[in-house]
């Protein structure tokens, strides 16, 4: 089996990191192919909690080669900090971590550009990490800088002198009112990033060539998506999306590995729904401090791994998840955080929308068309029992099993994994 892809089918934060971690020892490579340091993964192993934002979760296993591929945008200072944090926790990080020489670099001016752009009617609800502006420069071509360029001092200095002049002009234009914009000295910036480039150098390689050779040798690749499919720049709830292809669609362009090499696609969903940032969320529960939405948030610790922002919470949206399940071509489902729903007498699933008096069972991926959609719910009985100790299907209360089976029916795919807690051991595999 050359390739497996683990992909989120909601608005991100589906606990994909746990599934990747569970599958890592069956593979030789773990590959991040999209996003940047805006993608939070939390993995609990042997009583320790590890939080990732840029590095693949496979880096916890030193015998596995972890790859940050060309589709990712990289903040070198963030890369350095995350590696240092793992080493301080006793994780061995060395030549098992590879970084694509073609990945694009996030500079400080990208973060400033994002800060100044995120306001008023233009607010998307970003993490402020400079991800979007970096991708804009990538596709705009004239201002994009790749990791490999950090290793060539004269070349980098020449490029930054031209780019920073344009960026300073842009930042001044974006500055509100008469406020003074933060601007940059290209030579100071160049010196800083050349130093960071040298620290990255041991990890930098042509990852497309590396992965192609690995496939020739029969190695097994595990692809780790960041964010969720409903945030995909082409297929998500545009414009309230991320800046890359966070669905399976991003694997080929984001790693250079042809899609035909992926033989197993695992779609990951929470047993309920969450969303961060702006944008429509049909099943959101806005029922106050003591309401169900708040209870889900607290039980599920629904706060951003990267930003700490409280996540918007609601019932499971089967209309949206059916759309992304089809988009992904998912072979199987992993249902995560089932234990969060233990406390409720009844649980609900959105099976259709009502929009302008019409009932629809398909997902409108344009935000302005999704905004007026109201959920049509199916109500199922709760189970009222703690499922965190379940290790096999027969350990689950009948109503919990019925709920999971219903999600599989609505999405048309078999549920192969059920997570009942954050630890590796709190997992049911069927």
Short mmCIF file of C-alpha atoms in Angstrom, two decimals:
data_model
loop_
_atom_site.label_atom_id
_atom_site.label_comp_id
_atom_site.label_asym_id
_atom_site.label_seq_id
_atom_site.Cartn_x
_atom_site.Cartn_y
_atom_site.Cartn_z
CA UNK A 1 0.00 0.00 0.00
CA UNK A 2 2.06 2.99 -1.23
CA UNK A 3 -0.07 5.83 0.09
CA UNK A 4 -2.64 6.68 2.77
CA UNK A 5 -4.19 10.12 3.24
CA UNK A 6 -5.78 11.36 6.46
CA UNK A 7 -8.03 14.30 5.71
CA UNK A 8 -10.50 16.35 7.76
CA UNK A 9 -14.04 16.51 6.41
CA UNK A 10 -15.27 19.49 8.42
CA UNK A 11 -13.93 23.00 9.16
CA UNK A 12 -10.69 21.67 10.62
CA UNK A 13 -9.77 20.70 14.20
CA UNK A 14 -11.18 17.19 13.70
CA UNK A 15 -8.37 15.53 15.71
CA UNK A 16 -6.63 14.29 12.57
CA UNK A 17 -3.33 14.33 14.45
CA UNK A 18 -4.40 11.40 16.59
CA UNK A 19 -5.26 9.29 13.53
CA UNK A 20 -1.96 10.17 11.87
CA UNK A 21 -0.13 9.27 15.06
CA UNK A 22 -1.91 5.91 15.27
CA UNK A 23 -1.03 5.08 11.66
CA UNK A 24 2.52 6.38 11.62
CA UNK A 25 4.27 3.17 12.63
CA UNK A 26 2.70 1.40 9.62
CA UNK A 27 4.40 3.83 7.24
CA UNK A 28 7.90 4.96 6.34
CA UNK A 29 7.13 8.64 5.65
CA UNK A 30 4.62 11.14 7.04
CA UNK A 31 4.04 14.08 4.68
CA UNK A 32 2.46 17.51 5.31
CA UNK A 33 1.37 18.91 1.97
CA UNK A 34 -0.54 22.14 2.66
CA UNK A 35 -1.01 25.05 5.04
CA UNK A 36 1.53 26.48 7.44
CA UNK A 37 1.86 27.18 11.14
CA UNK A 38 -1.88 27.89 11.29
CA UNK A 39 -2.68 24.17 11.55
CA UNK A 40 -2.90 22.93 15.11
CA UNK A 41 -2.53 19.24 15.93
CA UNK A 42 -2.60 17.90 19.47
CA UNK A 43 -1.37 14.38 20.22
CA UNK A 44 -1.40 12.72 23.64
CA UNK A 45 1.12 9.89 23.97
CA UNK A 46 2.31 8.14 27.11
CA UNK A 47 0.75 10.80 29.28
CA UNK A 48 2.49 13.66 27.44
CA UNK A 49 0.68 16.24 25.34
CA UNK A 50 2.38 17.47 22.17
CA UNK A 51 1.08 20.45 20.22
CA UNK A 52 2.09 20.87 16.59
CA UNK A 53 1.45 23.76 14.26
CA UNK A 54 3.89 23.24 11.39
CA UNK A 55 5.75 19.96 11.89
CA UNK A 56 4.15 16.65 10.86
CA UNK A 57 2.96 14.60 13.83
CA UNK A 58 5.11 11.73 12.57
CA UNK A 59 8.15 13.49 14.03
CA UNK A 60 7.28 11.88 17.39
CA UNK A 61 8.62 8.61 15.91
CA UNK A 62 12.35 9.12 15.18
CA UNK A 63 12.49 6.02 12.97
CA UNK A 64 9.92 7.59 10.60
CA UNK A 65 10.90 10.26 8.08
CA UNK A 66 8.68 13.34 8.39
CA UNK A 67 8.36 15.63 5.38
CA UNK A 68 7.18 19.22 5.04
CA UNK A 69 6.48 19.26 1.32
CA UNK A 70 6.41 22.02 -1.28
CA UNK A 71 2.74 22.94 -0.77
CA UNK A 72 3.41 24.18 2.76
CA UNK A 73 4.42 27.76 3.60
CA UNK A 74 7.13 27.94 6.24
CA UNK A 75 7.98 30.45 8.93
CA UNK A 76 11.67 29.62 9.60
CA UNK A 77 11.59 31.07 13.12
CA UNK A 78 8.49 29.02 13.91
CA UNK A 79 10.14 25.90 12.50
CA UNK A 80 13.19 26.47 14.70
CA UNK A 81 11.07 27.07 17.81
CA UNK A 82 8.92 23.98 17.30
CA UNK A 83 11.95 21.75 16.81
CA UNK A 84 13.56 23.19 19.95
CA UNK A 85 10.40 22.55 21.97
CA UNK A 86 10.28 18.91 20.89
CA UNK A 87 13.95 18.37 21.65
CA UNK A 88 13.45 19.87 25.10
CA UNK A 89 10.66 17.31 25.64
CA UNK A 90 13.05 14.50 24.79
CA UNK A 91 11.98 13.91 21.18
CA UNK A 92 14.85 13.19 18.81
CA UNK A 93 14.65 15.51 15.79
CA UNK A 94 17.43 15.31 13.23
CA UNK A 95 17.71 13.99 9.70
CA UNK A 96 14.33 12.31 10.14
CA UNK A 97 12.75 15.74 9.49
CA UNK A 98 12.91 16.98 5.87
CA UNK A 99 11.84 20.33 4.46
CA UNK A 100 11.15 20.99 0.79
CA UNK A 101 13.49 23.41 -0.91
CA UNK A 102 10.46 24.55 -2.92
CA UNK A 103 8.27 25.42 0.06
CA UNK A 104 7.60 29.16 0.24
CA UNK A 105 8.91 31.32 3.07
CA UNK A 106 6.82 33.48 5.38
CA UNK A 107 8.54 36.78 6.19
CA UNK A 108 7.64 39.22 8.94
CA UNK A 109 6.12 41.57 6.37
CA UNK A 110 3.56 38.87 5.51
CA UNK A 111 2.30 38.94 9.11
CA UNK A 112 2.10 42.74 9.10
CA UNK A 113 0.26 42.68 5.77
CA UNK A 114 -2.25 40.21 7.17
CA UNK A 115 -2.74 42.25 10.34
CA UNK A 116 -3.51 45.40 8.36
CA UNK A 117 -5.76 43.58 5.88
CA UNK A 118 -7.93 41.81 8.49
CA UNK A 119 -10.50 44.43 9.30
CA UNK A 120 -14.02 45.63 8.66
CA UNK A 121 -15.88 43.95 5.82
CA UNK A 122 -12.68 42.17 4.75
CA UNK A 123 -12.39 40.15 7.96
CA UNK A 124 -11.93 36.42 7.33
CA UNK A 125 -10.83 35.40 10.82
CA UNK A 126 -7.25 34.34 10.16
CA UNK A 127 -4.62 33.22 12.68
CA UNK A 128 -2.39 36.22 11.89
CA UNK A 129 0.55 33.99 10.94
CA UNK A 130 1.07 35.50 7.49
CA UNK A 131 -0.19 32.41 5.68
CA UNK A 132 -2.55 34.10 3.21
CA UNK A 133 -0.17 36.88 2.10
CA UNK A 134 2.60 34.31 1.60
CA UNK A 135 0.37 32.21 -0.66
CA UNK A 136 -0.64 35.39 -2.50
CA UNK A 137 3.02 36.08 -3.20
CA UNK A 138 3.52 32.49 -4.29
CA UNK A 139 0.84 32.63 -6.97
CA UNK A 140 1.72 36.24 -7.83
CA UNK A 141 5.27 34.98 -8.59
CA UNK A 142 7.19 38.25 -8.45
CA UNK A 143 7.43 38.42 -4.64
CA UNK A 144 7.46 34.76 -3.65
CA UNK A 145 10.65 33.37 -2.08
CA UNK A 146 11.36 29.65 -1.67
CA UNK A 147 13.30 27.95 1.10
CA UNK A 148 16.19 27.18 -1.27
CA UNK A 149 16.77 30.91 -1.79
CA UNK A 150 17.64 31.35 1.89
CA UNK A 151 20.82 29.38 1.20
CA UNK A 152 22.20 31.79 -1.42
CA UNK A 153 23.17 35.11 0.27
CA UNK A 154 23.83 37.32 -2.76
CA UNK A 155 20.73 36.10 -4.55
CA UNK A 156 18.50 36.56 -1.48
CA UNK A 157 19.79 40.06 -0.79
CA UNK A 158 19.16 41.16 -4.35
CA UNK A 159 15.63 39.77 -4.31
CA UNK A 160 14.71 41.22 -0.92
CA UNK A 161 15.89 44.70 -1.87
CA UNK A 162 13.38 44.73 -4.73
CA UNK A 163 10.57 42.99 -2.84
CA UNK A 164 10.81 44.96 0.41
CA UNK A 165 10.54 48.26 -1.48
CA UNK A 166 7.19 47.07 -2.84
CA UNK A 167 6.07 45.67 0.50
CA UNK A 168 6.86 48.86 2.39
CA UNK A 169 4.80 50.80 -0.12
CA UNK A 170 1.92 48.37 0.33
CA UNK A 171 2.08 48.46 4.12
CA UNK A 172 1.98 52.26 4.15
CA UNK A 173 -1.09 52.15 1.92
CA UNK A 174 -2.82 49.62 4.17
CA UNK A 175 -2.09 51.48 7.41
CA UNK A 176 -5.34 52.89 8.86
CA UNK A 177 -5.81 56.67 8.85
CA UNK A 178 -2.63 58.58 9.50
CA UNK A 179 -1.13 55.72 11.55
CA UNK A 180 2.45 54.89 10.79
CA UNK A 181 2.94 51.48 9.16
CA UNK A 182 5.66 49.11 10.20
CA UNK A 183 8.26 48.98 7.43
CA UNK A 184 11.38 46.93 6.86
CA UNK A 185 15.06 47.31 6.04
CA UNK A 186 15.85 44.71 3.36
CA UNK A 187 19.45 44.18 4.50
CA UNK A 188 18.51 43.68 8.15
CA UNK A 189 15.77 41.28 7.06
CA UNK A 190 18.18 39.46 4.76
CA UNK A 191 20.76 38.98 7.53
CA UNK A 192 18.07 37.59 9.84
CA UNK A 193 16.73 35.13 7.29
CA UNK A 194 20.16 34.04 6.07
CA UNK A 195 20.93 33.01 9.63
CA UNK A 196 17.64 31.14 9.88
CA UNK A 197 18.36 29.53 6.51
CA UNK A 198 21.61 28.10 7.84
CA UNK A 199 19.71 26.57 10.75
CA UNK A 200 17.24 25.03 8.30
CA UNK A 201 19.97 23.76 5.96
CA UNK A 202 20.39 20.26 7.50
CA UNK A 203 16.70 19.59 6.86
CA UNK A 204 16.36 21.09 3.37
CA UNK A 205 16.12 18.79 0.36
CA UNK A 206 14.22 18.17 -2.87
CA UNK A 207 11.32 16.35 -1.23
CA UNK A 208 9.55 15.58 -4.51
CA UNK A 209 12.59 13.61 -5.67
CA UNK A 210 12.90 12.03 -2.24
CA UNK A 211 9.30 10.82 -2.22
CA UNK A 212 9.45 9.62 -5.82
CA UNK A 213 12.50 7.52 -4.96
CA UNK A 214 10.77 6.21 -1.83
CA UNK A 215 7.85 5.00 -3.93
CA UNK A 216 10.22 3.22 -6.32
CA UNK A 217 11.66 1.43 -3.30
CA UNK A 218 8.21 0.34 -2.12
CA UNK A 219 8.10 2.68 0.87
CA UNK A 220 4.75 3.53 2.44
CA UNK A 221 3.68 7.19 2.56
CA UNK A 222 1.17 8.74 4.95
CA UNK A 223 -0.19 12.15 3.87
CA UNK A 224 -1.34 14.49 6.62
CA UNK A 225 -3.79 17.24 5.63
CA UNK A 226 -3.90 20.50 7.56
CA UNK A 227 -7.18 22.31 8.28
CA UNK A 228 -10.36 20.68 6.91
CA UNK A 229 -11.96 20.13 3.52
CA UNK A 230 -14.64 22.78 4.12
CA UNK A 231 -11.76 25.28 4.28
CA UNK A 232 -10.28 24.25 0.92
CA UNK A 233 -9.61 27.35 -1.16
CA UNK A 234 -11.33 25.83 -4.22
CA UNK A 235 -13.98 23.60 -2.66
CA UNK A 236 -14.73 25.13 0.75
CA UNK A 237 -17.15 27.84 1.93
CA UNK A 238 -15.41 30.59 -0.06
CA UNK A 239 -14.22 33.23 0.84
CA UNK A 240 -14.13 32.03 4.46
CA UNK A 241 -11.50 29.42 3.70
CA UNK A 242 -7.78 28.87 4.07
CA UNK A 243 -5.31 29.74 1.31
CA UNK A 244 -4.41 26.22 0.16
CA UNK A 245 -6.05 22.98 -0.92
CA UNK A 246 -6.80 21.39 2.43
CA UNK A 247 -8.72 18.53 0.85
CA UNK A 248 -7.22 15.46 -0.83
CA UNK A 249 -7.02 17.64 -3.95
CA UNK A 250 -3.87 19.22 -2.51
CA UNK A 251 -1.79 16.05 -2.32
CA UNK A 252 -0.57 15.97 -5.91
CA UNK A 253 0.32 19.65 -6.24
CA UNK A 254 1.46 19.97 -2.62
CA UNK A 255 3.88 17.03 -2.63
CA UNK A 256 4.54 16.06 -6.24
CA UNK A 257 3.19 12.56 -5.59
CA UNK A 258 0.53 11.54 -8.15
CA UNK A 259 -2.94 10.88 -6.76
CA UNK A 260 -2.91 7.34 -8.11
CA UNK A 261 -0.34 6.45 -5.47
CA UNK A 262 -2.94 6.95 -2.72
CA UNK A 263 -4.82 3.73 -2.11
CA UNK A 264 -6.49 4.54 1.22
CA UNK A 265 -8.27 7.75 2.20
CA UNK A 266 -9.48 8.13 5.78
CA UNK A 267 -11.95 10.95 6.31
CA UNK A 268 -11.94 12.34 9.85
CA UNK A 269 -14.95 13.96 11.52
CA UNK A 270 -15.84 15.00 15.03
CA UNK A 271 -19.03 13.56 16.48
CA UNK A 272 -20.29 17.16 16.42
CA UNK A 273 -19.28 20.31 14.55
CA UNK A 274 -16.91 23.20 15.22
CA UNK A 275 -15.60 26.19 13.35
CA UNK A 276 -13.15 29.01 14.08
CA UNK A 277 -12.98 32.36 12.37
CA UNK A 278 -15.70 33.99 10.34
CA UNK A 279 -18.13 32.40 7.91
CA UNK A 280 -21.47 30.56 7.89
CA UNK A 281 -21.94 27.54 10.18
CA UNK A 282 -25.52 26.24 9.83
CA UNK A 283 -25.57 24.00 12.92
CA UNK A 284 -23.87 26.45 15.28
CA UNK A 285 -25.44 26.52 18.73
CA UNK A 286 -25.63 30.10 19.99
CA UNK A 287 -27.63 29.25 23.10
CA UNK A 288 -25.67 31.18 25.69
CA UNK A 289 -23.23 30.55 28.51
CA UNK A 290 -25.09 27.56 29.91
CA UNK A 291 -26.29 26.22 26.58
CA UNK A 292 -25.39 23.06 24.71
CA UNK A 293 -22.85 24.85 22.51
CA UNK A 294 -20.96 26.00 25.61
CA UNK A 295 -21.17 22.53 27.17
CA UNK A 296 -19.69 20.97 24.04
CA UNK A 297 -16.91 23.58 23.98
CA UNK A 298 -15.93 22.93 27.59
CA UNK A 299 -16.17 19.13 27.45
CA UNK A 300 -14.24 18.99 24.17
CA UNK A 301 -11.71 21.67 25.21
CA UNK A 302 -12.62 23.44 22.01
CA UNK A 303 -10.01 26.16 21.96
CA UNK A 304 -7.56 26.65 19.10
CA UNK A 305 -4.26 24.78 19.38
CA UNK A 306 -2.45 27.62 17.61
CA UNK A 307 -4.40 30.69 18.74
CA UNK A 308 -6.33 29.66 21.85
CA UNK A 309 -9.49 31.10 20.28
CA UNK A 310 -12.77 29.52 21.48
CA UNK A 311 -14.26 27.44 18.69
CA UNK A 312 -17.86 27.84 17.60
CA UNK A 313 -19.68 24.60 18.39
CA UNK A 314 -22.79 22.87 17.06
CA UNK A 315 -24.42 19.61 16.08
CA UNK A 316 -23.07 17.32 13.37
CA UNK A 317 -23.78 18.56 9.85
CA UNK A 318 -24.25 15.51 7.63
CA UNK A 319 -25.04 17.64 4.56
CA UNK A 320 -21.63 19.31 4.66
CA UNK A 321 -19.79 16.11 5.64
CA UNK A 322 -21.47 14.10 2.86
CA UNK A 323 -20.23 16.70 0.37
CA UNK A 324 -16.63 16.48 1.59
CA UNK A 325 -16.75 12.69 1.92
CA UNK A 326 -17.59 12.53 -1.78
CA UNK A 327 -15.00 15.20 -2.61
CA UNK A 328 -12.32 13.23 -0.78
CA UNK A 329 -13.31 9.87 -2.21
CA UNK A 330 -13.05 8.64 1.38
CA UNK A 331 -12.85 4.87 1.82
CA UNK A 332 -13.60 4.97 5.54
CA UNK A 333 -14.43 7.31 8.40
CA UNK A 334 -12.87 8.07 11.75
CA UNK A 335 -15.39 9.54 14.22
CA UNK A 336 -13.59 11.52 16.91
CA UNK A 337 -14.48 12.89 20.36
CA UNK A 338 -17.56 10.73 20.78
CA UNK A 339 -17.10 11.01 24.55
CA UNK A 340 -17.92 14.74 24.44
CA UNK A 341 -21.57 13.86 23.77
CA UNK A 342 -21.88 11.54 26.80
CA UNK A 343 -23.64 14.23 28.80
CA UNK A 344 -26.70 14.77 26.60
CA UNK A 345 -30.13 13.12 26.83
CA UNK A 346 -30.52 13.49 23.10
CA UNK A 347 -28.25 14.35 20.18
CA UNK A 348 -29.08 15.90 16.83
CA UNK A 349 -27.80 15.50 13.29
CA UNK A 350 -28.47 17.93 10.45
CA UNK A 351 -29.75 15.88 7.50
CA UNK A 352 -30.91 18.71 5.20
CA UNK A 353 -31.17 22.51 4.95
CA UNK A 354 -34.06 24.86 4.47
CA UNK A 355 -33.28 27.92 2.35
CA UNK A 356 -35.86 30.46 1.24
CA UNK A 357 -38.66 27.98 1.93
CA UNK A 358 -37.00 25.20 -0.07
CA UNK A 359 -35.57 22.00 1.41
CA UNK A 360 -32.16 21.07 -0.02
CA UNK A 361 -29.89 18.12 0.71
CA UNK A 362 -26.73 19.43 -0.98
CA UNK A 363 -24.01 21.75 0.28
CA UNK A 364 -23.72 25.24 -1.28
CA UNK A 365 -20.02 26.03 -1.06
CA UNK A 366 -20.43 29.75 -1.72
CA UNK A 367 -20.67 31.44 1.68
CA UNK A 368 -23.41 33.88 0.61
CA UNK A 369 -25.60 30.94 -0.47
CA UNK A 370 -24.82 28.90 2.65
CA UNK A 371 -25.49 31.81 5.04
CA UNK A 372 -29.32 31.68 4.86
CA UNK A 373 -29.44 27.87 5.22
CA UNK A 374 -31.23 26.59 8.32
CA UNK A 375 -30.57 23.05 9.57
CA UNK A 376 -33.20 20.32 9.42
CA UNK A 377 -32.49 17.99 12.32
CA UNK A 378 -32.94 14.35 13.07
CA UNK A 379 -32.99 13.68 16.82
CA UNK A 380 -31.48 10.53 18.32
CA UNK A 381 -31.47 9.35 21.94
CA UNK A 382 -28.35 10.04 23.98
CA UNK A 383 -26.53 7.36 25.95
CA UNK A 384 -25.85 9.10 29.24
CA UNK A 385 -22.83 6.95 30.03
CA UNK A 386 -19.07 7.54 30.05
CA UNK A 387 -17.61 5.91 26.93
CA UNK A 388 -13.98 6.92 27.55
CA UNK A 389 -13.09 3.43 28.75
CA UNK A 390 -14.50 1.64 25.70
CA UNK A 391 -11.91 -0.30 23.70
CA UNK A 392 -14.15 -2.33 21.40
CA UNK A 393 -17.55 -1.80 19.76
CA UNK A 394 -19.35 -4.03 22.22
CA UNK A 395 -18.17 -1.74 25.06
CA UNK A 396 -20.23 1.15 23.68
CA UNK A 397 -23.77 1.78 24.94
CA UNK A 398 -26.35 0.79 22.34
CA UNK A 399 -27.38 4.40 21.65
CA UNK A 400 -23.77 5.50 21.17
CA UNK A 401 -23.26 2.67 18.68
CA UNK A 402 -26.53 3.63 16.96
CA UNK A 403 -25.39 7.25 16.65
CA UNK A 404 -22.06 6.31 15.07
CA UNK A 405 -23.76 3.89 12.69
CA UNK A 406 -26.18 6.63 11.66
CA UNK A 407 -23.34 8.98 10.77
CA UNK A 408 -21.86 6.27 8.57
CA UNK A 409 -25.23 5.71 6.89
CA UNK A 410 -25.75 9.40 6.19
CA UNK A 411 -22.25 9.81 4.73
CA UNK A 412 -22.35 6.50 2.86
CA UNK A 413 -19.00 5.28 4.19
CA UNK A 414 -18.04 2.69 6.80
CA UNK A 415 -16.85 3.94 10.19
CA UNK A 416 -13.54 2.19 10.88
CA UNK A 417 -12.25 4.21 13.86
CA UNK A 418 -14.02 5.68 16.89
CA UNK A 419 -12.13 7.88 19.33
CA UNK A 420 -13.43 8.09 22.90
CA UNK A 421 -10.66 10.20 24.43
CA UNK A 422 -7.41 12.01 23.62
CA UNK A 423 -4.95 9.22 24.44
CA UNK A 424 -3.74 6.74 21.81
CA UNK A 425 -5.29 3.89 23.82
CA UNK A 426 -8.75 5.49 23.81
CA UNK A 427 -9.53 4.27 20.33
CA UNK A 428 -11.86 1.64 18.89
CA UNK A 429 -10.81 0.14 15.56
CA UNK A 430 -13.34 -1.95 13.69
#
